[in-house]
Amino acid sequence: MSQVGVQWCRVWVTMLLLLPSAPVEGGELCLMRSMLISLQRVQADSFTKQESLDLPPGARPALYCSNKCTLLDWCQLWCAYPSNTPTHCLISNITVMPTYQETNLADALTCHTTRPKDLATHANITAGKQYMSYPLRVKENLLDGFYNYDYNQCFFTDSSNSNRWFTLDFGQPKCFQHVILHAMNYDVAKYRFNNVQVRVSNVTAVTPPDDFAAYDLFGEFPGAASAGQVVEMKSPKPVCARFITGHMLYNYAFQVCHVEVF
């Protein structure tokens, strides 16, 4: 199993929300998917790249906004607003999963993401001890379906080997081919995301991290991550497992900001 670069999904205007793009390796299909998200939350983020565009008179938001997003290699999300009679199109590089659950429904919009449906969002998670100097960087940040490149949206562990890990539990075996991990968007990622292994198993949870070797190796990232690097580990065929572990072997505090499994 190998670690490869991420290939972002792109859907051309004529296929938007109607037809999938051409099949890619492994028979997967690329689609834009809808979810509710607070406009205030999207616009308030200072760590992201975004543009707000005026809708031309008579333009159909679904066509105009999706076309603009498709033409920008950094776009992962678009929203037409206000929701009743849209006059603007917001384009952003925020990572929002289709299974994200918005809590502020008062100003929520139906937006569209390039990210696939995944298994990690809202899975059960256990992890090593958190680095207590950063109380906002909790393990639950990995699985909330939202990542805006803010350091406090990450999970940051204590530096001891007994704490540089996390485990996802799906409750029952689930099948997938991709595990994606986001390193923090800062230069110290080379220390905080370095020599990382991902393992999988259907066996009852073991004592972490010493017994992780009993799990099957899904993929590994042997080097030091660059700032904001997105690491994809991909299996040539579907793997079915209940547990997924991430463990950093490098002797430093582990910081990972978002996890996707599909």
XYZ file of C-alpha atoms in Angstrom:
262
model
C 0.000 0.000 0.000
C 1.349 3.383 -0.884
C 1.296 7.045 0.029
C 0.429 9.203 -2.957
C -0.572 12.770 -3.691
C -4.203 13.769 -3.369
C -6.194 14.043 -6.593
C -8.978 16.536 -5.973
C -12.352 15.850 -7.501
C -13.475 18.212 -10.249
C -16.923 18.215 -11.854
C -17.592 20.221 -15.023
C -20.635 22.427 -15.300
C -22.590 20.123 -17.601
C -22.349 17.355 -15.004
C -23.040 19.385 -11.865
C -25.225 17.507 -9.389
C -26.597 15.391 -12.212
C -23.934 13.099 -13.560
C -20.653 11.791 -12.194
C -17.414 12.549 -13.915
C -15.559 9.804 -15.746
C -14.669 6.865 -13.503
C -11.256 7.078 -11.876
C -8.951 4.331 -10.649
C -10.762 1.763 -8.525
C -14.175 2.566 -9.997
C -14.727 5.626 -7.795
C -16.874 8.507 -9.003
C -16.405 12.236 -8.411
C -19.477 14.249 -7.428
C -20.195 17.583 -5.842
C -22.177 17.012 -2.670
C -24.452 19.322 -0.705
C -24.533 20.166 2.992
C -25.751 22.931 5.311
C -23.156 25.300 6.723
C -23.307 28.663 8.451
C -22.361 31.529 6.141
C -20.965 33.379 9.158
C -18.628 30.480 9.917
C -17.310 30.350 6.370
C -16.794 34.120 6.083
C -15.262 34.541 9.553
C -12.251 32.319 8.917
C -9.008 34.266 8.453
C -6.870 31.214 7.631
C -8.654 30.389 4.393
C -8.637 31.548 0.806
C -11.982 32.726 -0.549
C -13.636 35.005 -3.056
C -17.085 36.579 -3.132
C -18.405 37.112 -6.655
C -21.431 39.049 -7.892
C -23.899 36.871 -9.765
C -24.541 38.323 -13.242
C -28.181 39.227 -13.924
C -30.125 36.151 -14.946
C -27.304 33.738 -14.070
C -28.239 30.394 -12.550
C -26.258 30.083 -9.290
C -25.753 26.326 -9.617
C -24.133 26.744 -13.027
C -22.252 29.988 -12.492
C -20.829 29.228 -9.045
C -19.884 25.636 -9.813
C -18.141 26.716 -12.990
C -16.091 29.310 -11.107
C -15.163 26.734 -8.463
C -14.167 24.170 -11.073
C -11.809 26.605 -12.775
C -9.903 27.336 -9.550
C -7.582 24.556 -8.407
C -7.874 25.681 -4.756
C -11.693 25.741 -4.580
C -13.299 23.038 -2.431
C -16.609 24.691 -1.511
C -19.086 27.096 -3.070
C -22.251 28.720 -1.714
C -24.802 30.998 -3.385
C -26.271 33.584 -0.993
C -28.561 34.915 0.371
C -30.453 31.644 0.163
C -33.854 33.013 -0.893
C -32.714 35.149 -3.854
C -28.951 34.668 -4.372
C -26.961 37.665 -5.536
C -23.469 36.451 -4.655
C -21.330 33.373 -4.944
C -18.823 32.528 -2.215
C -15.917 30.300 -3.234
C -13.602 28.878 -0.574
C -10.817 26.361 0.041
C -12.333 25.248 3.361
C -12.552 21.476 3.785
C -16.140 20.547 4.635
C -17.331 16.954 4.459
C -20.800 16.084 3.103
C -21.624 14.595 6.518
C -20.793 17.821 8.400
C -23.585 18.765 10.830
C -24.183 22.496 11.233
C -25.346 23.641 14.677
C -26.115 27.266 13.738
C -29.055 26.676 11.425
C -30.300 30.273 11.673
C -27.998 31.480 8.884
C -27.191 28.114 7.307
C -26.883 27.828 3.547
C -26.938 24.844 1.256
C -23.359 24.743 -0.005
C -21.555 22.295 -2.249
C -18.281 20.516 -1.540
C -15.814 18.619 -3.706
C -15.014 16.252 -0.821
C -16.385 12.673 -0.931
C -18.637 11.027 1.606
C -16.386 9.462 4.213
C -16.421 7.178 7.235
C -14.306 9.239 9.625
C -16.763 12.065 10.262
C -18.502 11.401 13.594
C -16.794 8.022 14.137
C -15.782 7.130 17.683
C -12.263 8.245 18.581
C -9.796 7.525 21.346
C -6.341 9.046 21.509
C -3.240 9.707 23.542
C -3.021 12.496 26.082
C -3.615 15.966 24.685
C -0.919 18.647 24.917
C -2.561 20.668 27.676
C -0.997 24.020 26.771
C -3.407 24.054 23.807
C -6.835 23.203 25.260
C -8.736 23.786 21.993
C -6.745 21.197 20.035
C -8.844 18.201 21.022
C -9.161 14.836 19.309
C -12.773 15.530 18.311
C -11.498 18.180 15.881
C -10.329 15.389 13.597
C -13.845 14.087 13.017
C -16.196 17.081 12.999
C -16.226 17.265 9.181
C -14.831 20.814 9.098
C -11.281 22.113 8.720
C -10.377 25.743 8.016
C -6.552 25.561 8.436
C -6.708 27.134 11.892
C -4.169 25.462 14.214
C -6.831 25.208 16.905
C -8.900 23.007 14.570
C -6.215 20.308 14.930
C -5.466 17.588 17.485
C -2.173 18.022 19.358
C -0.754 15.279 21.584
C 1.737 15.175 24.376
C 5.250 14.400 23.122
C 5.788 11.022 24.808
C 5.555 7.916 22.631
C 2.700 6.590 24.730
C 0.559 9.541 23.607
C 1.400 10.126 19.911
C -1.584 8.227 18.478
C -5.299 8.143 17.737
C -7.731 5.304 16.976
C -10.995 5.446 15.026
C -13.669 2.876 15.815
C -16.493 2.445 13.286
C -18.358 0.027 15.533
C -18.310 -2.633 12.834
C -16.105 -3.366 9.800
C -16.297 -0.752 7.043
C -14.657 -0.949 3.621
C -12.428 1.813 2.225
C -9.376 2.471 0.031
C -8.195 5.916 1.120
C -7.010 7.402 4.407
C -6.205 11.128 4.201
C -4.403 13.057 6.943
C -3.897 16.838 6.987
C -0.716 18.210 8.551
C -0.864 21.589 10.278
C -0.570 24.694 8.123
C 2.715 25.883 9.634
C 6.434 25.177 9.206
C 6.702 23.147 12.420
C 4.665 20.462 10.637
C 8.048 18.928 9.755
C 8.395 18.032 13.445
C 4.763 17.481 14.391
C 3.894 15.240 11.425
C 6.910 13.027 10.830
C 7.209 9.254 10.309
C 3.504 8.437 10.645
C 1.989 4.977 10.271
C -1.650 4.035 9.698
C -2.771 0.530 10.678
C -6.109 -1.280 10.482
C -7.774 -4.233 12.206
C -11.015 -5.994 13.044
C -9.590 -7.284 16.306
C -10.807 -5.890 19.605
C -8.920 -2.701 20.436
C -5.391 -3.339 21.696
C -3.325 -1.455 24.244
C -2.009 1.640 22.422
C 0.471 2.304 21.055
C 2.708 -0.643 22.017
C 0.391 -3.273 20.544
C -0.369 -1.438 17.274
C 2.163 -3.719 15.568
C -0.467 -6.462 15.815
C -2.597 -4.494 13.349
C -2.071 -4.601 9.560
C -0.067 -1.766 8.067
C -2.315 0.226 5.715
C 0.222 2.904 4.791
C 3.004 5.080 6.106
C 4.479 8.515 5.615
C 8.201 8.085 6.383
C 9.322 11.683 6.003
C 8.636 15.123 7.437
C 5.503 16.920 6.257
C 5.593 20.388 4.763
C 3.270 23.129 6.027
C -0.323 22.266 5.161
C 0.588 19.019 3.413
C -2.264 16.643 2.661
C -1.101 13.033 2.896
C -3.123 10.345 1.161
C -2.522 6.668 1.817
C -4.232 4.471 -0.733
C -4.829 0.749 -1.011
C -4.990 -0.826 -4.491
C -8.180 -2.632 -3.447
C -10.822 -2.100 -0.739
C -9.838 -2.922 2.832
C -12.503 -3.741 5.417
C -11.744 -2.937 9.052
C -13.367 -1.708 12.238
C -10.340 0.117 13.678
C -7.918 2.608 12.105
C -4.920 3.884 14.043
C -2.573 6.764 13.356
C 0.760 6.700 15.195
C 3.746 9.036 14.905
C 7.059 7.314 15.567
C 9.181 10.483 15.481
C 10.080 11.676 18.971
C 8.051 14.891 19.078
C 4.485 15.979 19.837
C 2.063 14.751 17.146
C -0.298 17.233 15.484
C -2.822 16.203 12.842
C -5.646 18.438 11.737
C -8.218 16.457 9.776
C -8.881 12.822 8.837
C -10.848 11.396 5.914
C -11.584 7.729 5.230
C -13.364 6.582 2.067
